[in-house]
C-alpha cells in the first residue's frame, strides 16, 4: 500500500511553472481551464484585465490563430471555431435573427448550401439562394427584411470570382451586411474586407492550415460582429481545440510561399489541360489578383474517358474529398461536395462524374501535368 501522501503527490507534482521559459514556438495550452491566485485575481478576469478563465471561452492558441488571420485579412478582430462550418454558422448568427432574410449565392460550397437551405430556415431565418452572376437577379430578391448578402470570393468547383463592387453597391443602397467565404482565395490573393465585406470566413482546414491535418474555422471582420459571433461559439460549444489551433497557426506561416508556388503550378496545369484534346473544358479564373489566380483547377473530361480507369492510374494523385494540402489531390464534386444537389441542379450547374477538381500542390510543376496527362491517356 502506498502511503496517503502518494495520492496527493501523484496529482500535484509538477515543475515550477513560474520559471521563465523562452520558447521560440508558442506552447500548446492544452488545458480546459486556468488557475487563479485568489478572489482578486479571479475578479480581474471579469473586469477584462486578464484574458483566460475557461478554454471554451478563450484559450491562447485559438486566439493566436484568430489574431494572425485577422491581421492578414486586415480585420479589426477575429475568432476561431471548431470548423469552417462552425465559423460560418456563428458569423451568420451575428448578423441575422429569426424573421430576417439572407440572400446568398446559389453556387456556394455544398455544406454551406445545406446550412442555408435547411438548418437556418428551420430556425425561422429566411434564405434565398440565387445566381450572383447577374446583379439584376440579386436586386430582384431583396426583401424589406433582408439583412445579409452571403457569397464566396472564389466559388467551388467552377471558380467564379465574386464581383465585390456589385455586392458593395447593393449592400450600401439597402443597408445590408456582406459576409464572404475567402477559403479558396486566401488573403494571399484577395482581402474581401478591403472590398466592402463586413465579415470574412475561412475553412482554415484548407489553405490556412495547408497540411490536411487539422479541422478549423476562422471568422474575422468588424469587431462588434466578431464579438457577437464569439458569444455564439461559446454558447454552442463550437470553439477550436488548442492543438488544432496550434497546428493551423503553424500552417499559416508558410501560406505565402505555398500559395505562390501552388498558384504558379496551377496556372501551368491549366495551360497544359487547355492544350489537351481530351479535356472538354478547363475552369481556371483570370485576373483574380496580381499575385496569381489560385491553386484549384477544375477540368471537365471528354465523355469518352473511363473515369474509374482515370482515377486508378493517377498514381500519387489521390482522390481526397477536400483540398489545399501541399500534395496535389483530386476531388469528384458530383460524388462528394455536391452529392446532395438534385439531379436537376447538377445538370443546371454542369456537375457530373467527368468534372474533376484538382487541388494543385507544391510538387514540381511538370510532374503534376505529366501525371494527369498519362492518366487521361490511359483512360481513353
Ligand atoms: C469554401 C468552403 N467553405 C467552407 C467549408 C467548410 O469547412 P470545414 O470543412 O472546415 O467545416 C468548405 C469545406 O470544404 C469549403 O470548401
CSV table of C-alpha atoms and ligand atoms in Angstrom, one decimal:
chain,number,residue,atom,x,y,z
A,1,UNK,CA,0.0,0.0,0.0
A,2,UNK,CA,1.3,3.5,-0.9
A,3,UNK,CA,1.2,6.0,2.0
A,4,UNK,CA,-1.5,8.6,1.7
A,5,UNK,CA,0.9,11.4,0.5
A,6,UNK,CA,1.5,9.4,-2.7
A,7,UNK,CA,-2.1,10.1,-3.8
A,8,UNK,CA,-1.6,13.8,-3.4
A,9,UNK,CA,1.9,13.9,-4.9
A,10,UNK,CA,0.8,12.0,-7.9
A,11,UNK,CA,-1.7,14.7,-8.7
A,12,UNK,CA,0.2,17.8,-7.7
A,13,UNK,CA,3.7,17.1,-8.6
A,14,UNK,CA,4.8,19.4,-11.4
A,15,UNK,CA,7.8,21.5,-12.4
A,16,UNK,CA,8.0,25.1,-11.3
A,17,UNK,CA,5.6,26.9,-13.6
A,18,UNK,CA,6.8,30.3,-12.7
A,19,UNK,CA,10.3,29.7,-14.2
A,20,UNK,CA,10.8,31.8,-17.3
A,21,UNK,CA,10.9,29.6,-20.4
A,22,UNK,CA,11.6,31.4,-23.6
A,23,UNK,CA,10.2,29.0,-26.1
A,24,UNK,CA,10.5,30.1,-29.7
A,25,UNK,CA,7.3,28.4,-30.8
A,26,UNK,CA,4.1,29.2,-28.8
A,27,UNK,CA,3.4,26.4,-26.4
A,28,UNK,CA,0.2,24.4,-26.8
A,29,UNK,CA,-2.0,25.4,-23.9
A,30,UNK,CA,-3.6,22.0,-23.6
A,31,UNK,CA,-5.8,22.9,-20.7
A,32,UNK,CA,-9.5,23.2,-20.2
A,33,UNK,CA,-9.3,25.9,-17.6
A,34,UNK,CA,-6.9,28.4,-16.0
A,35,UNK,CA,-5.9,28.9,-12.3
A,36,UNK,CA,-6.3,31.9,-10.1
A,37,UNK,CA,-4.3,33.0,-7.0
A,38,UNK,CA,-7.2,34.5,-5.1
A,39,UNK,CA,-10.6,36.2,-5.5
A,40,UNK,CA,-8.9,39.5,-6.6
A,41,UNK,CA,-7.1,37.6,-9.3
A,42,UNK,CA,-10.4,36.0,-10.4
A,43,UNK,CA,-12.2,39.4,-10.5
A,44,UNK,CA,-9.5,40.7,-12.9
A,45,UNK,CA,-10.9,38.3,-15.5
A,46,UNK,CA,-14.4,39.6,-15.2
A,47,UNK,CA,-13.1,43.2,-15.3
A,48,UNK,CA,-11.3,42.4,-18.5
A,49,UNK,CA,-7.8,42.7,-17.1
A,50,UNK,CA,-6.8,39.1,-17.7
A,51,UNK,CA,-7.9,37.0,-20.7
A,52,UNK,CA,-8.3,33.4,-19.7
A,53,UNK,CA,-10.7,31.5,-17.5
A,54,UNK,CA,-12.0,28.5,-19.3
A,55,UNK,CA,-10.9,27.2,-22.7
A,56,UNK,CA,-14.3,27.0,-24.3
A,57,UNK,CA,-14.4,30.8,-23.9
A,58,UNK,CA,-10.8,31.7,-24.7
A,59,UNK,CA,-7.5,29.9,-25.0
A,60,UNK,CA,-4.2,31.4,-26.2
A,61,UNK,CA,-3.8,29.0,-29.2
A,62,UNK,CA,-7.1,29.7,-30.9
A,63,UNK,CA,-6.6,33.4,-30.0
A,64,UNK,CA,-3.2,33.4,-31.7
A,65,UNK,CA,-4.7,31.8,-34.9
A,66,UNK,CA,-7.6,34.2,-35.0
A,67,UNK,CA,-5.4,37.3,-34.4
A,68,UNK,CA,-3.0,36.1,-37.1
A,69,UNK,CA,-5.7,35.6,-39.7
A,70,UNK,CA,-7.4,38.9,-38.7
A,71,UNK,CA,-4.0,40.6,-39.3
A,72,UNK,CA,-3.7,39.0,-42.8
A,73,UNK,CA,-7.2,39.9,-43.7
A,74,UNK,CA,-7.0,43.3,-42.2
A,75,UNK,CA,-10.0,42.7,-39.9
A,76,UNK,CA,-10.3,44.5,-36.6
A,77,UNK,CA,-10.9,41.3,-34.7
A,78,UNK,CA,-11.0,37.5,-35.3
A,79,UNK,CA,-12.3,34.4,-33.6
A,80,UNK,CA,-11.5,30.7,-34.3
A,81,UNK,CA,-14.1,27.9,-34.4
A,82,UNK,CA,-14.0,24.1,-34.5
A,83,UNK,CA,-14.5,24.1,-38.3
A,84,UNK,CA,-15.3,26.3,-41.2
A,85,UNK,CA,-18.9,25.4,-40.8
A,86,UNK,CA,-18.9,26.4,-37.2
A,87,UNK,CA,-17.4,29.8,-38.1
A,88,UNK,CA,-19.9,30.3,-40.9
A,89,UNK,CA,-22.8,29.5,-38.6
A,90,UNK,CA,-21.6,31.8,-35.9
A,91,UNK,CA,-20.8,34.6,-38.4
A,92,UNK,CA,-24.3,34.4,-39.9
A,93,UNK,CA,-25.9,34.4,-36.4
A,94,UNK,CA,-24.0,37.5,-35.5
A,95,UNK,CA,-26.0,39.4,-38.2
A,96,UNK,CA,-29.4,37.7,-38.5
A,97,UNK,CA,-32.1,36.6,-36.1
A,98,UNK,CA,-35.4,34.7,-36.7
A,99,UNK,CA,-37.6,36.7,-39.1
A,100,UNK,CA,-34.6,38.1,-41.0
A,101,UNK,CA,-33.7,37.2,-44.6
A,102,UNK,CA,-30.4,36.2,-46.1
A,103,UNK,CA,-29.6,36.5,-49.8
A,104,UNK,CA,-26.9,34.0,-50.8
A,105,UNK,CA,-25.1,32.9,-54.0
A,106,UNK,CA,-26.6,29.6,-55.2
A,107,UNK,CA,-23.1,28.2,-56.1
A,108,UNK,CA,-21.6,28.2,-52.5
A,109,UNK,CA,-19.9,25.1,-51.0
A,110,UNK,CA,-22.3,22.2,-50.6
A,111,UNK,CA,-22.2,22.2,-46.7
A,112,UNK,CA,-22.9,26.0,-46.7
A,113,UNK,CA,-25.8,25.4,-49.2
A,114,UNK,CA,-27.2,22.8,-46.8
A,115,UNK,CA,-26.9,25.1,-43.8
A,116,UNK,CA,-28.6,27.9,-45.7
A,117,UNK,CA,-31.3,25.9,-47.3
A,118,UNK,CA,-32.2,23.6,-44.4
A,119,UNK,CA,-30.8,24.5,-41.0
A,120,UNK,CA,-31.3,28.2,-41.0
A,121,UNK,CA,-34.9,28.1,-42.3
A,122,UNK,CA,-35.7,25.6,-39.5
A,123,UNK,CA,-34.6,28.3,-37.1
A,124,UNK,CA,-37.0,30.8,-38.6
A,125,UNK,CA,-34.4,32.6,-40.8
A,126,UNK,CA,-35.5,33.2,-44.4
A,127,UNK,CA,-32.9,32.4,-47.1
A,128,UNK,CA,-33.0,32.8,-50.8
A,129,UNK,CA,-30.2,31.2,-52.9
A,130,UNK,CA,-29.9,32.9,-56.3
A,131,UNK,CA,-27.4,33.4,-59.1
A,132,UNK,CA,-24.9,36.1,-58.1
A,133,UNK,CA,-23.7,36.2,-61.7
A,134,UNK,CA,-26.3,38.7,-62.6
A,135,UNK,CA,-26.9,41.8,-60.4
A,136,UNK,CA,-30.5,42.2,-61.5
A,137,UNK,CA,-31.3,38.7,-60.0
A,138,UNK,CA,-29.6,39.8,-56.7
A,139,UNK,CA,-31.6,43.1,-56.6
A,140,UNK,CA,-34.8,41.4,-57.5
A,141,UNK,CA,-34.6,39.1,-54.5
A,142,UNK,CA,-34.1,41.8,-51.8
A,143,UNK,CA,-36.9,41.9,-49.3
A,144,UNK,CA,-37.7,44.5,-46.6
A,145,UNK,CA,-36.3,42.1,-44.0
A,146,UNK,CA,-33.0,41.2,-45.9
A,147,UNK,CA,-30.0,41.7,-43.7
A,148,UNK,CA,-27.2,39.8,-45.2
A,149,UNK,CA,-25.5,39.1,-48.6
A,150,UNK,CA,-23.5,35.8,-48.4
A,151,UNK,CA,-21.1,34.6,-51.0
A,152,UNK,CA,-17.6,33.1,-51.7
A,153,UNK,CA,-14.7,35.2,-53.1
A,154,UNK,CA,-14.0,32.2,-55.5
A,155,UNK,CA,-16.6,29.5,-55.8
A,156,UNK,CA,-16.4,25.8,-55.9
A,157,UNK,CA,-16.0,23.9,-58.2
A,158,UNK,CA,-16.2,26.3,-61.1
A,159,UNK,CA,-14.1,29.1,-59.6
A,160,UNK,CA,-16.4,32.0,-60.3
A,161,UNK,CA,-14.8,35.1,-58.9
A,162,UNK,CA,-17.3,37.2,-56.9
A,163,UNK,CA,-17.8,40.8,-58.1
A,164,UNK,CA,-17.4,42.7,-54.8
A,165,UNK,CA,-18.1,46.1,-56.5
A,166,UNK,CA,-21.6,44.9,-57.3
A,167,UNK,CA,-22.2,43.5,-53.8
A,168,UNK,CA,-20.9,46.6,-52.2
A,169,UNK,CA,-23.2,48.8,-54.2
A,170,UNK,CA,-26.3,46.7,-53.5
A,171,UNK,CA,-25.4,46.4,-49.8
A,172,UNK,CA,-24.8,50.1,-49.5
A,173,UNK,CA,-28.1,51.0,-51.0
A,174,UNK,CA,-30.1,48.5,-48.9
A,175,UNK,CA,-28.2,48.7,-45.6
A,176,UNK,CA,-27.1,45.1,-45.8
A,177,UNK,CA,-24.0,43.3,-44.3
A,178,UNK,CA,-21.8,41.3,-46.6
A,179,UNK,CA,-20.2,38.0,-45.5
A,180,UNK,CA,-17.6,36.4,-47.7
A,181,UNK,CA,-16.0,32.9,-47.6
A,182,UNK,CA,-12.4,33.5,-48.6
A,183,UNK,CA,-11.3,29.9,-48.3
A,184,UNK,CA,-10.2,29.3,-51.9
A,185,UNK,CA,-8.5,32.7,-52.5
A,186,UNK,CA,-6.9,33.2,-49.0
A,187,UNK,CA,-5.7,36.6,-48.0
A,188,UNK,CA,-2.6,36.0,-50.2
A,189,UNK,CA,-4.8,36.6,-53.3
A,190,UNK,CA,-7.8,38.6,-52.0
A,191,UNK,CA,-8.8,40.6,-49.0
A,192,UNK,CA,-12.6,41.0,-49.2
A,193,UNK,CA,-12.8,43.2,-46.1
A,194,UNK,CA,-10.9,45.8,-48.1
A,195,UNK,CA,-13.5,45.4,-50.9
A,196,UNK,CA,-16.5,46.1,-48.7
A,197,UNK,CA,-17.2,42.9,-46.8
A,198,UNK,CA,-18.1,43.1,-43.2
A,199,UNK,CA,-17.2,39.6,-42.3
A,200,UNK,CA,-14.8,37.1,-43.9
A,201,UNK,CA,-14.8,33.5,-43.0
A,202,UNK,CA,-12.4,30.6,-43.7
A,203,UNK,CA,-12.4,26.9,-43.6
A,204,UNK,CA,-8.9,27.0,-42.1
A,205,UNK,CA,-8.9,23.3,-42.7
A,206,UNK,CA,-7.8,24.3,-46.2
A,207,UNK,CA,-5.1,26.7,-47.2
A,208,UNK,CA,-4.6,28.5,-43.9
A,209,UNK,CA,-3.6,25.1,-42.3
A,210,UNK,CA,-2.3,23.8,-45.5
A,211,UNK,CA,-1.3,20.3,-44.5
A,212,UNK,CA,-4.6,18.4,-44.2
A,213,UNK,CA,-4.0,17.6,-40.6
A,214,UNK,CA,-6.4,19.9,-38.7
A,215,UNK,CA,-10.1,20.9,-39.0
A,216,UNK,CA,-10.6,24.6,-38.1
A,217,UNK,CA,-12.5,27.8,-39.0
A,218,UNK,CA,-11.8,31.5,-38.5
A,219,UNK,CA,-14.1,34.5,-38.7
A,220,UNK,CA,-12.7,38.0,-39.0
A,221,UNK,CA,-14.1,41.5,-39.7
A,222,UNK,CA,-15.9,44.2,-37.8
A,223,UNK,CA,-15.1,43.9,-34.1
A,224,UNK,CA,-18.7,44.2,-33.0
A,225,UNK,CA,-19.9,41.4,-35.2
A,226,UNK,CA,-17.0,39.2,-34.4
A,227,UNK,CA,-17.6,39.6,-30.7
A,228,UNK,CA,-21.3,38.6,-31.2
A,229,UNK,CA,-20.1,35.6,-33.1
A,230,UNK,CA,-17.7,34.7,-30.3
A,231,UNK,CA,-20.6,34.6,-27.9
A,232,UNK,CA,-22.4,32.2,-30.2
A,233,UNK,CA,-19.3,30.0,-30.4
A,234,UNK,CA,-19.1,30.0,-26.6
A,235,UNK,CA,-22.8,29.1,-26.2
A,236,UNK,CA,-22.8,26.5,-28.9
A,237,UNK,CA,-19.5,25.0,-27.7
A,238,UNK,CA,-18.1,25.1,-31.1
A,239,UNK,CA,-14.7,26.5,-30.0
A,240,UNK,CA,-11.4,25.3,-31.6
A,241,UNK,CA,-9.2,23.0,-29.5
A,242,UNK,CA,-5.7,24.3,-28.6
A,243,UNK,CA,-3.9,21.6,-30.5
A,244,UNK,CA,-5.9,22.1,-33.8
A,245,UNK,CA,-5.3,25.8,-33.4
A,246,UNK,CA,-1.6,25.3,-32.9
A,247,UNK,CA,-1.3,23.1,-35.9
A,248,UNK,CA,-3.3,25.5,-38.1
A,249,UNK,CA,-1.4,28.6,-36.9
A,250,UNK,CA,1.9,26.8,-37.7
A,251,UNK,CA,0.5,26.2,-41.2
A,252,UNK,CA,-0.3,29.9,-41.7
A,253,UNK,CA,3.3,30.8,-41.5
A,254,UNK,CA,4.0,29.2,-44.9
A,255,UNK,CA,0.8,30.4,-46.5
A,256,UNK,CA,2.7,32.9,-48.6
A,257,UNK,CA,5.2,30.6,-50.2
A,258,UNK,CA,2.7,27.8,-50.5
A,259,UNK,CA,0.1,29.9,-52.3
A,260,UNK,CA,2.8,31.5,-54.5
A,261,UNK,CA,4.1,28.1,-55.7
A,262,UNK,CA,0.7,26.4,-55.8
A,263,UNK,CA,-0.8,29.2,-57.9
A,264,UNK,CA,2.1,29.1,-60.3
A,265,UNK,CA,1.8,25.3,-60.6
A,266,UNK,CA,-2.0,25.6,-61.1
A,267,UNK,CA,-1.5,28.1,-63.9
A,268,UNK,CA,0.9,25.7,-65.6
A,269,UNK,CA,-1.5,22.8,-65.2
A,270,UNK,CA,-4.5,24.9,-66.5
A,271,UNK,CA,-2.3,25.7,-69.6
A,272,UNK,CA,-1.4,22.1,-70.1
A,273,UNK,CA,-5.0,21.0,-69.8
A,274,UNK,CA,-6.1,23.6,-72.3
A,275,UNK,CA,-3.8,22.0,-74.8
A,276,UNK,CA,-5.2,18.5,-74.2
A,277,UNK,CA,-7.7,17.4,-76.7
A,278,UNK,CA,-9.4,15.0,-74.2
A,279,UNK,CA,-10.2,17.8,-71.9
A,280,UNK,CA,-13.6,19.4,-72.8
A,281,UNK,CA,-13.3,22.4,-70.6
A,282,UNK,CA,-10.8,24.0,-68.2
A,283,UNK,CA,-12.1,26.2,-65.4
A,284,UNK,CA,-9.4,28.4,-64.1
A,285,UNK,CA,-10.1,32.1,-63.4
A,286,UNK,CA,-8.2,35.0,-64.8
A,287,UNK,CA,-7.1,38.3,-63.1
A,288,UNK,CA,-8.0,37.2,-59.6
A,289,UNK,CA,-5.2,39.2,-58.3
A,290,UNK,CA,-1.7,40.5,-59.1
A,291,UNK,CA,-0.3,37.5,-57.1
A,292,UNK,CA,-2.0,34.8,-59.2
A,293,UNK,CA,-5.2,33.1,-59.8
A,294,UNK,CA,-5.3,30.4,-57.1
A,295,UNK,CA,-4.4,26.8,-56.8
A,296,UNK,CA,-7.5,25.0,-57.9
A,297,UNK,CA,-8.1,23.9,-61.5
A,298,UNK,CA,-11.3,22.2,-62.5
A,299,UNK,CA,-11.5,20.2,-65.6
A,300,UNK,CA,-14.3,18.6,-67.5
A,301,UNK,CA,-13.0,15.5,-69.3
A,302,UNK,CA,-14.4,14.2,-72.6
A,303,UNK,CA,-17.3,11.8,-72.1
A,304,UNK,CA,-15.1,9.1,-73.8
A,305,UNK,CA,-12.8,8.9,-70.7
A,306,UNK,CA,-13.4,5.9,-68.5
A,307,UNK,CA,-13.4,7.6,-65.1
A,308,UNK,CA,-12.6,4.7,-62.8
A,309,UNK,CA,-9.5,3.9,-65.0
A,310,UNK,CA,-8.6,7.6,-64.9
A,311,UNK,CA,-8.6,7.6,-61.1
A,312,UNK,CA,-6.8,4.3,-60.8
A,313,UNK,CA,-4.0,5.4,-63.0
A,314,UNK,CA,-3.5,8.8,-61.2
A,315,UNK,CA,-0.8,7.2,-59.0
A,316,UNK,CA,0.4,9.6,-56.3
A,317,UNK,CA,-2.5,12.0,-57.1
A,318,UNK,CA,-5.2,10.6,-54.7
A,319,UNK,CA,-8.9,11.2,-54.6
A,320,UNK,CA,-9.4,13.3,-51.5
A,321,UNK,CA,-12.8,15.0,-50.7
A,322,UNK,CA,-11.0,18.1,-49.5
A,323,UNK,CA,-8.4,20.5,-50.9
A,324,UNK,CA,-5.5,22.7,-50.2
A,325,UNK,CA,-2.8,20.4,-48.9
A,326,UNK,CA,0.8,20.5,-50.1
A,327,UNK,CA,0.1,17.4,-52.2
A,328,UNK,CA,-1.8,17.5,-55.5
A,329,UNK,CA,-5.1,15.8,-55.0
A,330,UNK,CA,-8.3,15.4,-57.0
A,331,UNK,CA,-11.9,15.5,-55.9
A,332,UNK,CA,-15.1,14.5,-57.5
A,333,UNK,CA,-17.8,17.1,-56.8
A,334,UNK,CA,-20.6,15.0,-58.1
A,335,UNK,CA,-19.8,12.3,-55.6
A,336,UNK,CA,-18.8,14.4,-52.6
A,337,UNK,CA,-19.2,18.2,-52.1
A,338,UNK,CA,-22.2,18.4,-54.5
A,339,UNK,CA,-23.6,15.0,-54.0
A,340,UNK,CA,-26.7,16.3,-52.2
A,341,UNK,CA,-27.8,18.5,-55.1
A,342,UNK,CA,-30.8,17.4,-57.0
A,343,UNK,CA,-30.2,15.8,-60.4
A,344,UNK,CA,-31.8,18.9,-62.0
A,345,UNK,CA,-29.4,21.2,-60.2
A,346,UNK,CA,-26.4,19.1,-61.0
A,347,UNK,CA,-27.4,19.3,-64.7
A,348,UNK,CA,-28.0,23.0,-64.4
A,349,UNK,CA,-24.6,23.6,-62.9
A,350,UNK,CA,-22.9,21.1,-65.2
A,351,UNK,CA,-21.7,18.8,-62.4
A,352,UNK,CA,-21.2,15.2,-63.5
A,353,UNK,CA,-18.7,12.4,-63.0
A,354,UNK,CA,-16.4,13.8,-65.7
A,355,UNK,CA,-15.9,17.0,-63.7
A,356,UNK,CA,-12.6,16.7,-61.7
A,357,UNK,CA,-11.5,19.4,-59.3
A,358,UNK,CA,-7.7,19.4,-59.0
A,359,UNK,CA,-6.2,20.9,-55.8
A,360,UNK,CA,-2.7,21.7,-57.1
A,361,UNK,CA,0.2,21.1,-54.7
A,362,UNK,CA,3.8,22.1,-54.3
A,363,UNK,CA,5.4,19.3,-56.3
A,364,UNK,CA,7.4,20.0,-59.5
A,365,UNK,CA,5.1,21.6,-62.0
A,366,UNK,CA,6.0,19.3,-64.9
A,367,UNK,CA,5.4,16.2,-62.8
A,368,UNK,CA,1.8,17.3,-61.9
A,369,UNK,CA,0.8,17.9,-65.6
A,370,UNK,CA,2.6,14.7,-66.7
A,371,UNK,CA,0.8,12.6,-64.0
A,372,UNK,CA,-2.6,13.9,-65.1
A,373,UNK,CA,-1.8,13.6,-68.8
A,374,UNK,CA,-0.7,9.9,-68.5
A,375,UNK,CA,-3.9,9.1,-66.6
A,376,UNK,CA,-6.1,10.7,-69.3
A,377,UNK,CA,-4.2,8.9,-72.0
A,378,UNK,CA,-4.6,5.5,-70.2
A,379,UNK,CA,-8.4,6.0,-69.8
A,380,UNK,CA,-9.4,6.6,-73.4
B,1,LIG,C1,-15.4,27.0,-49.5
B,1,LIG,C2,-15.6,26.2,-48.2
B,1,LIG,N1,-16.2,26.8,-47.2
B,1,LIG,C3,-16.4,26.1,-46.0
B,1,LIG,C4,-16.1,24.8,-45.9
B,1,LIG,C5,-16.4,24.1,-44.7
B,1,LIG,O1,-15.3,24.0,-43.9
B,1,LIG,P1,-15.0,22.8,-42.8
B,1,LIG,O2,-15.0,21.5,-43.5
B,1,LIG,O3,-13.7,23.2,-42.2
B,1,LIG,O4,-16.1,22.9,-41.8
B,1,LIG,C6,-15.5,24.1,-47.0
B,1,LIG,C7,-15.2,22.7,-46.9
B,1,LIG,O5,-14.8,22.1,-47.9
B,1,LIG,C8,-15.3,24.9,-48.2
B,1,LIG,O6,-14.7,24.3,-49.3
